Amino acid sequence: MDRVSAFDEPLKKTLGPATAKVMAEHLGLHTVGDLLHHYPRRYAERGELTPLSELPLDEHVTVVAQVADARVLKFNQGRGQRLEVTITDGSGRLQLVFFGKGIHKPHKELLPGSRAMFAGKVTMFNRKLQLAHPAYEPLGAASAEDAVDAFANQLIPIYPACKQLESWKISKAVDAVLPRAQEAVDPLPPSLREGRGLATLQEALQAVHRPRTKADIAGARGRLKWDEAFVLQVVLARRRYADTQLPAVARKPVAGGLLDAFDAELPFTLTEGQRKVTAEIFTDLATEHPMHRLLQGEVGSGKTLVALRAMLTVVDAGGQAAMLAPTEVLAQQHHRSVTEMMGELAEGGMLGGSEQGTKVVLLTGSMGAAARRQALLDLVTGEAGIVIGTHALIEDKVQFHDLGLVVVDEQHRFGVEQRDALRSKGKQPPHLLVMTATPIPRTVAMTVFGDLETSVLDQLPAGRSPIASHVVPARDKPHFLARTWERVREEVEKGHQAYVVCPRIGDGEDETGKKSASPEDEAEKRPPLAVLEIAEQIASGPLKGLRVEVLHGRMQPDDKDGVMRRFAAGEVDVLVATTVIEVGVNVPNATAMVIMDADRFGVSQLHQLRGRVGRGSAPGLCLLVSEMPEGSPARARLNAVAATLDGFELSRIDLEQRREGDVLGQAQSGVRSSLRMLAVIDDEEIIAEAREEAVATVSADPGLENHPELRTALNALVDTEREQFLEKG
């Protein structure tokens, strides 16, 4: 059998169909390779032998003792049975208990007078210490001391398991396939492995599953982290290299064009950060291979302005620019703010429009047929220099006259495929600018967005106000919640407006099968608070007399747009909404935000939401309402959000609390990059070094002709059937 196919062999050949089926359905493991890469989560130590007289409660212990007696008892009117075994070691006595079908084997083996080693967790039942279903190893009469030592001090791998398949059964399955580890194809070039003193892949797989010492575990984990980091960085380095080989039309600024006319009308000066980032973007646009740049900036740092100036430069140079937004609300918001910023320059060819202006069109999935036809016509003729839209822009029917720049907003909602689909609309590959307001730590940017160069806007424009954030413990201190609504009323009386955000809509349709985010408390058992219910409660209760309206994703697009327009015009005092307002919504007069059930949102999401207030000259206020008890992880998360406005710090906290897999999975759809060993935050050094090694490897050998093993590993990582859907905000 050749080396590659050993790892591709289906598990049912080795383990039998029943076990293989459970592994496939519940753990996503299909092949020998999948199982060998299903690493232990941790290792239990059976530990030093403990005398029965000194057993600590709630700890895993190993004891050597003699069986004093064993008896089977019936319960539940004879339908159930349990085996109780009493053991003694001379210092004390302990009861073991086995239930159901699990009693047959120990009943045969644990006979009075026999000796065995027992390992398990000490629990209390009827005020007596006991071990329930302990692991045990019978000892022969002449059992040598070293057998006891070997059993007691062994490191027991604990695998990520499921109800249908316990860790020890997975461990047995691993035993069955572990000999195949010798056939592993090692993706690391020998020079890299030897230069860094890393174990071979075969040695690492053996040691991670069956370590003899803690040093074995550390060595194996270090090596396997390198595998993941290096292979992923090679994927990204090859993508960057391929992009540099593509031709693109250089789009250089034109004196006296749209951009100059736009800049002349700007009522403020650009921040130092905006100028620096703009220079990086303009340099890229002027080259003859496509720009691939990630623009990350704090909420409200002026990314849209930077992107608009890049779009105007491209229009000046004879091209068109498209901006892709994840939701209709956001696409409409961008369209509104871009046309407002451009004024008559956005009315090219229209009565009263500027002579050097261009048309700015909106394209979304729910537009009327006539408006859509006109928008498509404006794009194909080149009449529209700028188009703003949702995933509707990606559809086959959409044709451009000369697409020169694609701007993707909120990149974490789009996979690589969606970017590529829109880029394929150009005669030559257009330039690409990706924007996100979710700050990304450096290592994550290198891992998730490693195919993009990065620009950071970390300066807020002059005139932006600070935002005060406070946690409102609604259950512990109900009067704090009453005060929350008073504060909202006070802001409205000062002439300002407020948002109230809820986790769900509440019309009965959106509740099916949704699980709560973190079952930490009784509070978690009730359904999350809903827009429609809360709007009704506050409009007839604490905020009676104020103009309260709702906004959520299931409303008709025109209704959504109408609500946003009324809110922006100051005709609505309080907007009760779902997270549709999370990104891009800009109403400078809104100064207060109340987030209900704030513990149901992620850290980055709370930070995004909070960025909707304090956008004008008046200070912002964000109140995080939660019923979670003091000291719970959820409250700790909210306290972290309230304590800092630094998005980079918060994104770090957020990542430490979640597995990175989902971050990578969303951004790199099409790459099976569920990192099993690599922790993006903790392994900063490995990622940075792996990136350097990957760049050197790909520069010297772009086709990896001299690295067949590495090519094999890449093929396993990059899924050929790339996901073709778009996660719709």
PDB file of N, CA, C and O in Angstrom, residues 299 303 325-327 329-331 333-334 409-410 412-413 436-438 578-586 604-605 608-609 611-612 615 729:
ATOM      1  N   VAL A 299     -14.182  50.846  15.342  1.00  0.00           N
ATOM      2  CA  VAL A 299     -15.509  51.353  15.012  1.00  0.00           C
ATOM      3  C   VAL A 299     -15.426  52.879  14.951  1.00  0.00           C
ATOM      4  O   VAL A 299     -14.933  53.516  15.872  1.00  0.00           O
ATOM      5  N   LYS A 303     -13.161  54.400   8.168  1.00  0.00           N
ATOM      6  CA  LYS A 303     -12.771  53.474   7.089  1.00  0.00           C
ATOM      7  C   LYS A 303     -13.549  53.764   5.806  1.00  0.00           C
ATOM      8  O   LYS A 303     -13.005  53.694   4.716  1.00  0.00           O
ATOM      9  N   ALA A 325     -21.517  44.520   0.788  1.00  0.00           N
ATOM     10  CA  ALA A 325     -21.872  44.572   2.213  1.00  0.00           C
ATOM     11  C   ALA A 325     -22.636  43.304   2.592  1.00  0.00           C
ATOM     12  O   ALA A 325     -23.325  42.726   1.757  1.00  0.00           O
ATOM     13  N   PRO A 326     -22.533  42.867   3.854  1.00  0.00           N
ATOM     14  CA  PRO A 326     -23.131  41.575   4.213  1.00  0.00           C
ATOM     15  C   PRO A 326     -24.653  41.584   4.360  1.00  0.00           C
ATOM     16  O   PRO A 326     -25.276  40.539   4.280  1.00  0.00           O
ATOM     17  N   THR A 327     -25.271  42.736   4.600  1.00  0.00           N
ATOM     18  CA  THR A 327     -26.731  42.766   4.782  1.00  0.00           C
ATOM     19  C   THR A 327     -27.333  43.904   3.967  1.00  0.00           C
ATOM     20  O   THR A 327     -26.645  44.873   3.628  1.00  0.00           O
ATOM     21  N   VAL A 329     -29.551  46.077   5.048  1.00  0.00           N
ATOM     22  CA  VAL A 329     -29.565  47.302   5.870  1.00  0.00           C
ATOM     23  C   VAL A 329     -28.238  48.032   5.724  1.00  0.00           C
ATOM     24  O   VAL A 329     -28.182  49.244   5.538  1.00  0.00           O
ATOM     25  N   LEU A 330     -27.143  47.263   5.765  1.00  0.00           N
ATOM     26  CA  LEU A 330     -25.818  47.881   5.678  1.00  0.00           C
ATOM     27  C   LEU A 330     -25.548  48.420   4.273  1.00  0.00           C
ATOM     28  O   LEU A 330     -24.974  49.501   4.109  1.00  0.00           O
ATOM     29  N   ALA A 331     -25.986  47.679   3.252  1.00  0.00           N
ATOM     30  CA  ALA A 331     -25.792  48.151   1.870  1.00  0.00           C
ATOM     31  C   ALA A 331     -26.542  49.479   1.672  1.00  0.00           C
ATOM     32  O   ALA A 331     -25.997  50.446   1.120  1.00  0.00           O
ATOM     33  N   GLN A 333     -27.416  51.587   4.000  1.00  0.00           N
ATOM     34  CA  GLN A 333     -26.758  52.600   4.839  1.00  0.00           C
ATOM     35  C   GLN A 333     -25.520  53.155   4.127  1.00  0.00           C
ATOM     36  O   GLN A 333     -25.287  54.354   4.087  1.00  0.00           O
ATOM     37  N   HIS A 334     -24.703  52.248   3.568  1.00  0.00           N
ATOM     38  CA  HIS A 334     -23.504  52.689   2.842  1.00  0.00           C
ATOM     39  C   HIS A 334     -23.896  53.554   1.635  1.00  0.00           C
ATOM     40  O   HIS A 334     -23.263  54.573   1.365  1.00  0.00           O
ATOM     41  N   ASP A 409     -16.919  44.906   2.716  1.00  0.00           N
ATOM     42  CA  ASP A 409     -17.083  45.396   4.080  1.00  0.00           C
ATOM     43  C   ASP A 409     -17.372  44.229   5.010  1.00  0.00           C
ATOM     44  O   ASP A 409     -18.080  43.302   4.647  1.00  0.00           O
ATOM     45  N   GLU A 410     -16.835  44.319   6.222  1.00  0.00           N
ATOM     46  CA  GLU A 410     -17.043  43.266   7.216  1.00  0.00           C
ATOM     47  C   GLU A 410     -16.663  41.899   6.661  1.00  0.00           C
ATOM     48  O   GLU A 410     -17.478  41.003   6.534  1.00  0.00           O
ATOM     49  N   HIS A 412     -15.347  39.321   7.809  1.00  0.00           N
ATOM     50  CA  HIS A 412     -15.567  38.053   8.514  1.00  0.00           C
ATOM     51  C   HIS A 412     -16.878  37.392   8.129  1.00  0.00           C
ATOM     52  O   HIS A 412     -17.130  36.253   8.450  1.00  0.00           O
ATOM     53  N   ARG A 413     -17.759  38.129   7.401  1.00  0.00           N
ATOM     54  CA  ARG A 413     -19.014  37.515   6.966  1.00  0.00           C
ATOM     55  C   ARG A 413     -18.869  36.847   5.594  1.00  0.00           C
ATOM     56  O   ARG A 413     -19.804  36.264   5.098  1.00  0.00           O
ATOM     57  N   THR A 436     -12.687  45.738   7.852  1.00  0.00           N
ATOM     58  CA  THR A 436     -13.363  45.175   9.020  1.00  0.00           C
ATOM     59  C   THR A 436     -13.244  46.124  10.199  1.00  0.00           C
ATOM     60  O   THR A 436     -12.208  46.763  10.385  1.00  0.00           O
ATOM     61  N   ALA A 437     -14.329  46.200  10.973  1.00  0.00           N
ATOM     62  CA  ALA A 437     -14.298  47.009  12.195  1.00  0.00           C
ATOM     63  C   ALA A 437     -14.073  46.102  13.397  1.00  0.00           C
ATOM     64  O   ALA A 437     -14.091  46.555  14.525  1.00  0.00           O
ATOM     65  N   THR A 438     -13.889  44.799  13.138  1.00  0.00           N
ATOM     66  CA  THR A 438     -13.568  43.892  14.242  1.00  0.00           C
ATOM     67  C   THR A 438     -12.056  43.864  14.342  1.00  0.00           C
ATOM     68  O   THR A 438     -11.394  43.303  13.471  1.00  0.00           O
ATOM     69  N   THR A 578     -32.627  44.290  16.422  1.00  0.00           N
ATOM     70  CA  THR A 578     -31.713  43.152  16.566  1.00  0.00           C
ATOM     71  C   THR A 578     -30.338  43.660  16.133  1.00  0.00           C
ATOM     72  O   THR A 578     -30.142  44.858  15.927  1.00  0.00           O
ATOM     73  N   THR A 579     -29.404  42.728  15.917  1.00  0.00           N
ATOM     74  CA  THR A 579     -28.041  43.158  15.562  1.00  0.00           C
ATOM     75  C   THR A 579     -27.932  43.652  14.130  1.00  0.00           C
ATOM     76  O   THR A 579     -26.826  43.845  13.640  1.00  0.00           O
ATOM     77  N   VAL A 580     -29.070  43.864  13.437  1.00  0.00           N
ATOM     78  CA  VAL A 580     -28.961  44.436  12.082  1.00  0.00           C
ATOM     79  C   VAL A 580     -28.274  45.789  12.136  1.00  0.00           C
ATOM     80  O   VAL A 580     -27.763  46.269  11.135  1.00  0.00           O
ATOM     81  N   ILE A 581     -28.250  46.410  13.319  1.00  0.00           N
ATOM     82  CA  ILE A 581     -27.587  47.729  13.407  1.00  0.00           C
ATOM     83  C   ILE A 581     -26.118  47.594  13.774  1.00  0.00           C
ATOM     84  O   ILE A 581     -25.441  48.584  14.018  1.00  0.00           O
ATOM     85  N   GLU A 582     -25.616  46.333  13.800  1.00  0.00           N
ATOM     86  CA  GLU A 582     -24.272  46.104  14.339  1.00  0.00           C
ATOM     87  C   GLU A 582     -23.175  46.869  13.608  1.00  0.00           C
ATOM     88  O   GLU A 582     -22.245  47.362  14.218  1.00  0.00           O
ATOM     89  N   VAL A 583     -23.256  46.918  12.285  1.00  0.00           N
ATOM     90  CA  VAL A 583     -22.158  47.558  11.566  1.00  0.00           C
ATOM     91  C   VAL A 583     -22.668  48.636  10.625  1.00  0.00           C
ATOM     92  O   VAL A 583     -23.728  48.509  10.030  1.00  0.00           O
ATOM     93  N   GLY A 584     -21.889  49.701  10.529  1.00  0.00           N
ATOM     94  CA  GLY A 584     -22.129  50.685   9.476  1.00  0.00           C
ATOM     95  C   GLY A 584     -23.227  51.698   9.705  1.00  0.00           C
ATOM     96  O   GLY A 584     -23.321  52.673   8.986  1.00  0.00           O
ATOM     97  N   VAL A 585     -24.107  51.468  10.688  1.00  0.00           N
ATOM     98  CA  VAL A 585     -25.209  52.408  10.888  1.00  0.00           C
ATOM     99  C   VAL A 585     -24.664  53.664  11.571  1.00  0.00           C
ATOM    100  O   VAL A 585     -24.003  53.591  12.594  1.00  0.00           O
ATOM    101  N   ASN A 586     -24.946  54.812  10.963  1.00  0.00           N
ATOM    102  CA  ASN A 586     -24.309  56.043  11.442  1.00  0.00           C
ATOM    103  C   ASN A 586     -25.347  57.133  11.710  1.00  0.00           C
ATOM    104  O   ASN A 586     -25.816  57.789  10.797  1.00  0.00           O
ATOM    105  N   SER A 604     -16.713  40.703  20.686  1.00  0.00           N
ATOM    106  CA  SER A 604     -16.505  41.584  19.524  1.00  0.00           C
ATOM    107  C   SER A 604     -17.817  42.201  19.063  1.00  0.00           C
ATOM    108  O   SER A 604     -17.870  43.357  18.648  1.00  0.00           O
ATOM    109  N   GLN A 605     -18.892  41.416  19.170  1.00  0.00           N
ATOM    110  CA  GLN A 605     -20.197  41.916  18.735  1.00  0.00           C
ATOM    111  C   GLN A 605     -20.659  43.065  19.639  1.00  0.00           C
ATOM    112  O   GLN A 605     -21.185  44.072  19.155  1.00  0.00           O
ATOM    113  N   GLN A 608     -18.775  46.091  18.656  1.00  0.00           N
ATOM    114  CA  GLN A 608     -19.321  46.637  17.399  1.00  0.00           C
ATOM    115  C   GLN A 608     -20.587  47.441  17.672  1.00  0.00           C
ATOM    116  O   GLN A 608     -20.772  48.541  17.166  1.00  0.00           O
ATOM    117  N   LEU A 609     -21.491  46.825  18.436  1.00  0.00           N
ATOM    118  CA  LEU A 609     -22.778  47.472  18.718  1.00  0.00           C
ATOM    119  C   LEU A 609     -22.555  48.806  19.424  1.00  0.00           C
ATOM    120  O   LEU A 609     -23.137  49.827  19.077  1.00  0.00           O
ATOM    121  N   GLY A 611     -20.217  50.738  19.217  1.00  0.00           N
ATOM    122  CA  GLY A 611     -19.675  51.761  18.318  1.00  0.00           C
ATOM    123  C   GLY A 611     -20.725  52.557  17.566  1.00  0.00           C
ATOM    124  O   GLY A 611     -20.413  53.504  16.845  1.00  0.00           O
ATOM    125  N   ARG A 612     -21.994  52.184  17.727  1.00  0.00           N
ATOM    126  CA  ARG A 612     -23.064  52.954  17.059  1.00  0.00           C
ATOM    127  C   ARG A 612     -23.383  54.245  17.805  1.00  0.00           C
ATOM    128  O   ARG A 612     -24.087  55.099  17.276  1.00  0.00           O
ATOM    129  N   ARG A 615     -21.094  58.929  18.204  1.00  0.00           N
ATOM    130  CA  ARG A 615     -20.553  59.247  16.877  1.00  0.00           C
ATOM    131  C   ARG A 615     -20.620  60.732  16.572  1.00  0.00           C
ATOM    132  O   ARG A 615     -20.194  61.177  15.518  1.00  0.00           O
ATOM    133  N   GLY A 729     -25.201  37.894   6.872  1.00  0.00           N
ATOM    134  CA  GLY A 729     -25.211  38.613   8.129  1.00  0.00           C
ATOM    135  C   GLY A 729     -26.228  38.170   9.073  1.00  0.00           C
ATOM    136  O   GLY A 729     -27.007  38.768   9.644  1.00  0.00           O
TER     137      GLY A 729
END
